[in-house]
PDB file of C-alpha atoms in Angstrom:
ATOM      1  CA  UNK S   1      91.908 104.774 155.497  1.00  0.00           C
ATOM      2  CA  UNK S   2      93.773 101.621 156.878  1.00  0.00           C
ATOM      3  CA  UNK S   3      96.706 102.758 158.293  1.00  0.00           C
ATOM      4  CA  UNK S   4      97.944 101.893 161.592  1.00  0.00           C
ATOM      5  CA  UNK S   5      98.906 103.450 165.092  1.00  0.00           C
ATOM      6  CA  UNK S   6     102.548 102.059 165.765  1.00  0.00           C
ATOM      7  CA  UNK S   7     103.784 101.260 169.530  1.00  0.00           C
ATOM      8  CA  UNK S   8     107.137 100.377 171.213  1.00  0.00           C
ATOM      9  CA  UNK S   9     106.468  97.025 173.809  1.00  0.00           C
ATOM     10  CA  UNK S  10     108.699  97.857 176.206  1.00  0.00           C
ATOM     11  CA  UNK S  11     108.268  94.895 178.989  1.00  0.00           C
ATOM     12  CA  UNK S  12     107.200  95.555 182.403  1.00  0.00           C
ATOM     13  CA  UNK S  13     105.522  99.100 180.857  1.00  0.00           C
ATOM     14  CA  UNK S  14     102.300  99.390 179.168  1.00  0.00           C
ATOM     15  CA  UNK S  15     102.645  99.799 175.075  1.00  0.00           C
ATOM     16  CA  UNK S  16     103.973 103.415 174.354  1.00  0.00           C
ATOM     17  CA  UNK S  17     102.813 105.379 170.899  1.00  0.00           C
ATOM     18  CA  UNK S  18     105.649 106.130 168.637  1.00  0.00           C
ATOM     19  CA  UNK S  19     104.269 106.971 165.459  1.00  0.00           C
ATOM     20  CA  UNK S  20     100.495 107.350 164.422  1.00  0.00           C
ATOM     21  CA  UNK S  21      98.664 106.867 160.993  1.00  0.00           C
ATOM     22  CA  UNK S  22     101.652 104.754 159.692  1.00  0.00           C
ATOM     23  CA  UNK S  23     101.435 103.773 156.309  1.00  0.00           C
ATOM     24  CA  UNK S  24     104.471 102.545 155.263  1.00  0.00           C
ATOM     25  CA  UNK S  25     107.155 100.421 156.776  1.00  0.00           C
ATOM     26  CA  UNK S  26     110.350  99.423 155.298  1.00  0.00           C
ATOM     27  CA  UNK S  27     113.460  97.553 156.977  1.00  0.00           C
ATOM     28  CA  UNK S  28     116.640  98.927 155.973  1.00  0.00           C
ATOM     29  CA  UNK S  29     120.545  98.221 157.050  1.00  0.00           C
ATOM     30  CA  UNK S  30     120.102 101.532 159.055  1.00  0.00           C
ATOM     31  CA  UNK S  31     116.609 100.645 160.864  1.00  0.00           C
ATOM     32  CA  UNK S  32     113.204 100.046 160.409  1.00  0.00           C
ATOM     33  CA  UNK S  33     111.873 103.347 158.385  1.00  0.00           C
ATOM     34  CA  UNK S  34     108.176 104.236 159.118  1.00  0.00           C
ATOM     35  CA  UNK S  35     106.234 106.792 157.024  1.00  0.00           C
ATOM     36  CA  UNK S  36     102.548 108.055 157.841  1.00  0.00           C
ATOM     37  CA  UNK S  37     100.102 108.910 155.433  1.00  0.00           C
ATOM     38  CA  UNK S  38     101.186 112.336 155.244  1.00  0.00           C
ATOM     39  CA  UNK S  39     104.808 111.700 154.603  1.00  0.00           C
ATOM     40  CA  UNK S  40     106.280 112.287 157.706  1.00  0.00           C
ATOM     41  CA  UNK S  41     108.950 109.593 158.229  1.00  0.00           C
ATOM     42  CA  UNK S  42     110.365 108.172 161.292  1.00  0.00           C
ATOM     43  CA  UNK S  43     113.558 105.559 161.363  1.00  0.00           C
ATOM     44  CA  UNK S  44     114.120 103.675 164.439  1.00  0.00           C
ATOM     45  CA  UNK S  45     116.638 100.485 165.750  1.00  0.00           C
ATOM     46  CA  UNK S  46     113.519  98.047 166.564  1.00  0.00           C
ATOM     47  CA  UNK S  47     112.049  95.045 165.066  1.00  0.00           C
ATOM     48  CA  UNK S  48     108.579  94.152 164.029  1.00  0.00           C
ATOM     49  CA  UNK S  49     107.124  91.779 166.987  1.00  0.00           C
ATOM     50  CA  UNK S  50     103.212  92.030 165.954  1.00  0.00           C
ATOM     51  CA  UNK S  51     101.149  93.442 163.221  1.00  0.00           C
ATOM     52  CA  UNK S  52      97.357  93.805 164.159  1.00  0.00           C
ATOM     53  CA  UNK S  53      96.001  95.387 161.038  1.00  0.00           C
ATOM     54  CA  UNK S  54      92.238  94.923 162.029  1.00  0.00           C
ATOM     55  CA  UNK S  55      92.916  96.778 165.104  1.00  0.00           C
ATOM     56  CA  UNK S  56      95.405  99.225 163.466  1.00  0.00           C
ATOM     57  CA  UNK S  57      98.417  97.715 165.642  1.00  0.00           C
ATOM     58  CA  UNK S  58     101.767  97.581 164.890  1.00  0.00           C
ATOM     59  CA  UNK S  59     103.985  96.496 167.605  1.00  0.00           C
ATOM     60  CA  UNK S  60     107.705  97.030 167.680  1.00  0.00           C
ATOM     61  CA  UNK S  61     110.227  95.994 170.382  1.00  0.00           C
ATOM     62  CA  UNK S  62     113.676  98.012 170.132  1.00  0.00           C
ATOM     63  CA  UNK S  63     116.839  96.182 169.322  1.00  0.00           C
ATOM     64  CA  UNK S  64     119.673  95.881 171.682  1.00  0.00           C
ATOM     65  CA  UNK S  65     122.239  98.682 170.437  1.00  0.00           C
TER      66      UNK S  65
ATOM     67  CA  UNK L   1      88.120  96.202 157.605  1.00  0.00           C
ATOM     68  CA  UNK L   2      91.805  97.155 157.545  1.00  0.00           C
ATOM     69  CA  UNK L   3      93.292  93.574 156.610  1.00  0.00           C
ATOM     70  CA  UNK L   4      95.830  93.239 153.555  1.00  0.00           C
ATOM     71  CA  UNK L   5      96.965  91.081 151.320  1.00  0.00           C
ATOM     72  CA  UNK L   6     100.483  89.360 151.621  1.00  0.00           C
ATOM     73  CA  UNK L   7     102.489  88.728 148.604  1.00  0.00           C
ATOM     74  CA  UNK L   8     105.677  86.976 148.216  1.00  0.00           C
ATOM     75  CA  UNK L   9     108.076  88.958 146.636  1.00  0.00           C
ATOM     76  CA  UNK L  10     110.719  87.106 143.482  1.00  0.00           C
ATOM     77  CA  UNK L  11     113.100  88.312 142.079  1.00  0.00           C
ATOM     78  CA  UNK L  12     112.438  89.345 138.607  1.00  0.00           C
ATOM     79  CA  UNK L  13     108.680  87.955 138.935  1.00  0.00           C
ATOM     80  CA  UNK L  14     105.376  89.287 139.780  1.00  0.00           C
ATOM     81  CA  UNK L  15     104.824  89.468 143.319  1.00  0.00           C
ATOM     82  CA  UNK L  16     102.356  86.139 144.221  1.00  0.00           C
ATOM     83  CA  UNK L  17      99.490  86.625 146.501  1.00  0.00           C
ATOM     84  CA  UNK L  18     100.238  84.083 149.414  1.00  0.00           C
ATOM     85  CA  UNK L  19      97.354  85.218 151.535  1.00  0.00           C
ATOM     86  CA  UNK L  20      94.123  87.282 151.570  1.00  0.00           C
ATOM     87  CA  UNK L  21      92.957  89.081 154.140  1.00  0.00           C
ATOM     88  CA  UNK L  22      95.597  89.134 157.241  1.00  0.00           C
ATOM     89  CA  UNK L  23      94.722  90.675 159.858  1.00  0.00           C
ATOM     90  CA  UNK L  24      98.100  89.452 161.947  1.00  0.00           C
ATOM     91  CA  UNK L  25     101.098  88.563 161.711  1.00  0.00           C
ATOM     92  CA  UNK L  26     103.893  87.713 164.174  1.00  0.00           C
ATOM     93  CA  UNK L  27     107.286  86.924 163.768  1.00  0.00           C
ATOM     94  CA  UNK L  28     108.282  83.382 165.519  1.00  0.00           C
ATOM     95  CA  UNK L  29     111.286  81.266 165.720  1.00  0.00           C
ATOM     96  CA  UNK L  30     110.103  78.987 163.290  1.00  0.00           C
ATOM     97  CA  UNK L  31     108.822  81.380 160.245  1.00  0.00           C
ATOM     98  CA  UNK L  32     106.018  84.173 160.017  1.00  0.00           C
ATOM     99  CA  UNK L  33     103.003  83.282 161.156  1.00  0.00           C
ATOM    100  CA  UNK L  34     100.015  85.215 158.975  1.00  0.00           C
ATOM    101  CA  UNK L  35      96.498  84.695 160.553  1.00  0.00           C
ATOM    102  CA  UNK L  36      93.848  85.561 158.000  1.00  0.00           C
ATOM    103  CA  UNK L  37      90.150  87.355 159.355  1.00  0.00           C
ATOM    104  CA  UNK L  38      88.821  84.223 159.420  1.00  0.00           C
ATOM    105  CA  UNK L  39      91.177  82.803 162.330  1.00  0.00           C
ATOM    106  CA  UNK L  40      93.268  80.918 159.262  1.00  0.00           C
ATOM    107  CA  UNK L  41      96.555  80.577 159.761  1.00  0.00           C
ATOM    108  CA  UNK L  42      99.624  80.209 157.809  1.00  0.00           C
ATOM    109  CA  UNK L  43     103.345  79.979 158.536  1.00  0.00           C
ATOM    110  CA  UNK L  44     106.358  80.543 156.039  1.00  0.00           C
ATOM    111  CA  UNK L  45     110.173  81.023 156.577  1.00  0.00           C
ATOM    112  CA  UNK L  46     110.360  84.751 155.379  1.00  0.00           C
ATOM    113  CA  UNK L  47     110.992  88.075 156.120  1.00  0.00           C
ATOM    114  CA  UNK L  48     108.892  91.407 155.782  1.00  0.00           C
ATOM    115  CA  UNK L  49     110.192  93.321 152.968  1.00  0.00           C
ATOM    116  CA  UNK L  50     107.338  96.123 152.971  1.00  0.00           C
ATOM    117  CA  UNK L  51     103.619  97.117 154.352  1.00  0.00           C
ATOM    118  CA  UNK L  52     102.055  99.694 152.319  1.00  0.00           C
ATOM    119  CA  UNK L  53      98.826  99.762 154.694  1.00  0.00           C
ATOM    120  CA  UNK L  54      96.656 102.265 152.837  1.00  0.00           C
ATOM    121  CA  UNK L  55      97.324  99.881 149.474  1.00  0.00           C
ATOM    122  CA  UNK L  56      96.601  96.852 151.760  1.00  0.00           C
ATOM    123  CA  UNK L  57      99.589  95.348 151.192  1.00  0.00           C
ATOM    124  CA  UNK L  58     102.243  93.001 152.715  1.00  0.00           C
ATOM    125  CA  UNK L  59     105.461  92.401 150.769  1.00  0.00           C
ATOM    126  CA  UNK L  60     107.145  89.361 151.737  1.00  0.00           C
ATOM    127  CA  UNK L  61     110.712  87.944 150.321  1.00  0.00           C
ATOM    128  CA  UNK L  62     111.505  83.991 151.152  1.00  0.00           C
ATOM    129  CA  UNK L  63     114.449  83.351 153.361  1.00  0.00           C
ATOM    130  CA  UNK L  64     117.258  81.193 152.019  1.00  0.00           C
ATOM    131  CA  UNK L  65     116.530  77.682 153.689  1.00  0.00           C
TER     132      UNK L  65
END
């Protein structure tokens, strides 16, 4: 399965896990919506800032509220 | 491997494959920047519409110039 492990980059800290086995992701008005592989979906206020599919990364940074 | 396939997404077309195999991709100031498995690298003004991981999939949708 190719999914991916998705971390917040928060600078200064090391990379912290927010959702694992990410499938999906999808930006909407309200967020960026992230759904693993068993359906469980997660919506956070962040942008994408690097997608490392061979090493199952995705990075996201949060957005200033 | 877990690297996808990016499409570019039209409206009212057939999404167009626009590059095989990415392993990353990164957002920069002057467009997307897709890197390929191979170290190949290519760079278009556009947005991420969609990943669908476990399809291998990137959905991509041109910005307005």
């Amino acid at each position: 399965m190719c999914e991916a492990n998705a971390f917040l980059r928060i600078p200064g800290k090391e990379d912290e896990l927010f959702l694992e086995m990410v499938d999906r992701v999808v930006p909407r008005d309200d967020g960026l919506l992230l759904e693993d592989i068993f359906g469980k979906r997660k919506i956070i206020r962040a942008k994408i800032v690097e997608l490392a599919l061979v090493d199952h990364k995705i990075i996201l940074e949060k957005e200033p509220q």
